[in-house]
GROMACS .gro file of C-alpha atoms in nm:
model
  102
    1UNK     CA    1  -0.968  -1.712   2.370
    2UNK     CA    2  -0.690  -1.419   2.313
    3UNK     CA    3  -0.329  -1.519   2.213
    4UNK     CA    4  -0.050  -1.280   2.325
    5UNK     CA    5   0.262  -1.254   2.216
    6UNK     CA    6   0.547  -1.133   2.440
    7UNK     CA    7   0.642  -0.982   2.773
    8UNK     CA    8   0.458  -0.784   2.997
    9UNK     CA    9   0.510  -0.468   3.132
   10UNK     CA   10   0.658  -0.523   3.411
   11UNK     CA   11   0.870  -0.891   3.332
   12UNK     CA   12   1.009  -0.592   3.064
   13UNK     CA   13   1.106  -0.396   3.355
   14UNK     CA   14   1.216  -0.665   3.528
   15UNK     CA   15   1.496  -0.777   3.254
   16UNK     CA   16   1.529  -0.436   3.199
   17UNK     CA   17   1.701  -0.385   3.506
   18UNK     CA   18   1.857  -0.715   3.563
   19UNK     CA   19   2.044  -0.596   3.211
   20UNK     CA   20   2.156  -0.288   3.389
   21UNK     CA   21   2.286  -0.468   3.693
   22UNK     CA   22   2.549  -0.671   3.513
   23UNK     CA   23   2.653  -0.416   3.259
   24UNK     CA   24   2.724  -0.237   3.626
   25UNK     CA   25   2.943  -0.561   3.730
   26UNK     CA   26   3.083  -0.601   3.398
   27UNK     CA   27   3.067  -0.355   3.113
   28UNK     CA   28   3.209  -0.671   2.879
   29UNK     CA   29   2.907  -0.803   2.892
   30UNK     CA   30   2.645  -0.507   2.741
   31UNK     CA   31   2.965  -0.530   2.479
   32UNK     CA   32   2.901  -0.900   2.412
   33UNK     CA   33   2.524  -0.789   2.388
   34UNK     CA   34   2.550  -0.519   2.187
   35UNK     CA   35   2.738  -0.721   1.888
   36UNK     CA   36   2.534  -0.987   1.860
   37UNK     CA   37   2.190  -0.726   1.855
   38UNK     CA   38   2.416  -0.568   1.555
   39UNK     CA   39   2.445  -0.891   1.410
   40UNK     CA   40   2.092  -0.935   1.418
   41UNK     CA   41   2.059  -0.567   1.308
   42UNK     CA   42   2.303  -0.634   1.013
   43UNK     CA   43   2.093  -1.031   0.951
   44UNK     CA   44   1.775  -0.857   0.914
   45UNK     CA   45   1.830  -0.579   0.712
   46UNK     CA   46   2.003  -0.780   0.484
   47UNK     CA   47   1.751  -1.018   0.405
   48UNK     CA   48   1.508  -0.751   0.396
   49UNK     CA   49   1.712  -0.521   0.133
   50UNK     CA   50   1.787  -0.814  -0.079
   51UNK     CA   51   1.588  -1.132  -0.049
   52UNK     CA   52   1.197  -0.984   0.017
   53UNK     CA   53   1.231  -0.822  -0.322
   54UNK     CA   54   1.254  -1.139  -0.529
   55UNK     CA   55   1.032  -1.354  -0.331
   56UNK     CA   56   0.689  -1.334  -0.554
   57UNK     CA   57   0.421  -1.566  -0.392
   58UNK     CA   58   0.166  -1.741  -0.613
   59UNK     CA   59  -0.122  -1.834  -0.383
   60UNK     CA   60  -0.341  -1.557  -0.308
   61UNK     CA   61  -0.333  -1.604   0.113
   62UNK     CA   62   0.035  -1.597   0.146
   63UNK     CA   63  -0.026  -1.260  -0.108
   64UNK     CA   64  -0.220  -1.146   0.133
   65UNK     CA   65  -0.079  -1.193   0.450
   66UNK     CA   66   0.320  -1.076   0.299
   67UNK     CA   67   0.063  -0.776   0.184
   68UNK     CA   68  -0.009  -0.693   0.584
   69UNK     CA   69   0.314  -0.850   0.717
   70UNK     CA   70   0.561  -0.664   0.428
   71UNK     CA   71   0.554  -0.290   0.622
   72UNK     CA   72   0.607  -0.413   0.948
   73UNK     CA   73   0.912  -0.592   0.821
   74UNK     CA   74   1.082  -0.303   0.828
   75UNK     CA   75   1.002  -0.205   1.156
   76UNK     CA   76   1.239  -0.486   1.309
   77UNK     CA   77   1.531  -0.358   1.246
   78UNK     CA   78   1.444  -0.030   1.351
   79UNK     CA   79   1.406  -0.236   1.716
   80UNK     CA   80   1.682  -0.445   1.654
   81UNK     CA   81   1.923  -0.048   1.616
   82UNK     CA   82   1.726   0.120   1.898
   83UNK     CA   83   1.835  -0.209   2.113
   84UNK     CA   84   2.190  -0.218   2.009
   85UNK     CA   85   2.253   0.188   2.041
   86UNK     CA   86   2.062   0.144   2.384
   87UNK     CA   87   2.349  -0.187   2.519
   88UNK     CA   88   2.633   0.016   2.380
   89UNK     CA   89   2.593   0.306   2.497
   90UNK     CA   90   2.519   0.141   2.872
   91UNK     CA   91   2.889  -0.061   2.779
   92UNK     CA   92   3.015   0.262   2.774
   93UNK     CA   93   2.882   0.372   3.051
   94UNK     CA   94   3.011   0.120   3.271
   95UNK     CA   95   3.404   0.114   3.121
   96UNK     CA   96   3.375   0.461   3.233
   97UNK     CA   97   3.218   0.379   3.560
   98UNK     CA   98   3.452   0.144   3.639
   99UNK     CA   99   3.811   0.318   3.508
  100UNK     CA  100   3.688   0.622   3.709
  101UNK     CA  101   3.695   0.392   4.040
  102UNK     CA  102   4.009   0.297   3.986
   0.00000   0.00000   0.00000
């Protein structure tokens, strides 16, 4: 039995199109989404920089899991930072398009 976590490519495309349509209709939505992603990025970065070095597991199984996950933990803030940039860029683009049509 194979367990797959995440969304499919078609699901990601569908959600991307929904986000694009919502930001085309309201640039404020894009600003809110960008702000949420920024907070997530800051929280992840803070926890990795300050709390991860303090955590010293004692059991061998946890040590093995942490040795595997530690490099991956630095990927998540990079992903959320990219999403923040994309959402902010889309919101600014939508705002400028709205302003140009007025």
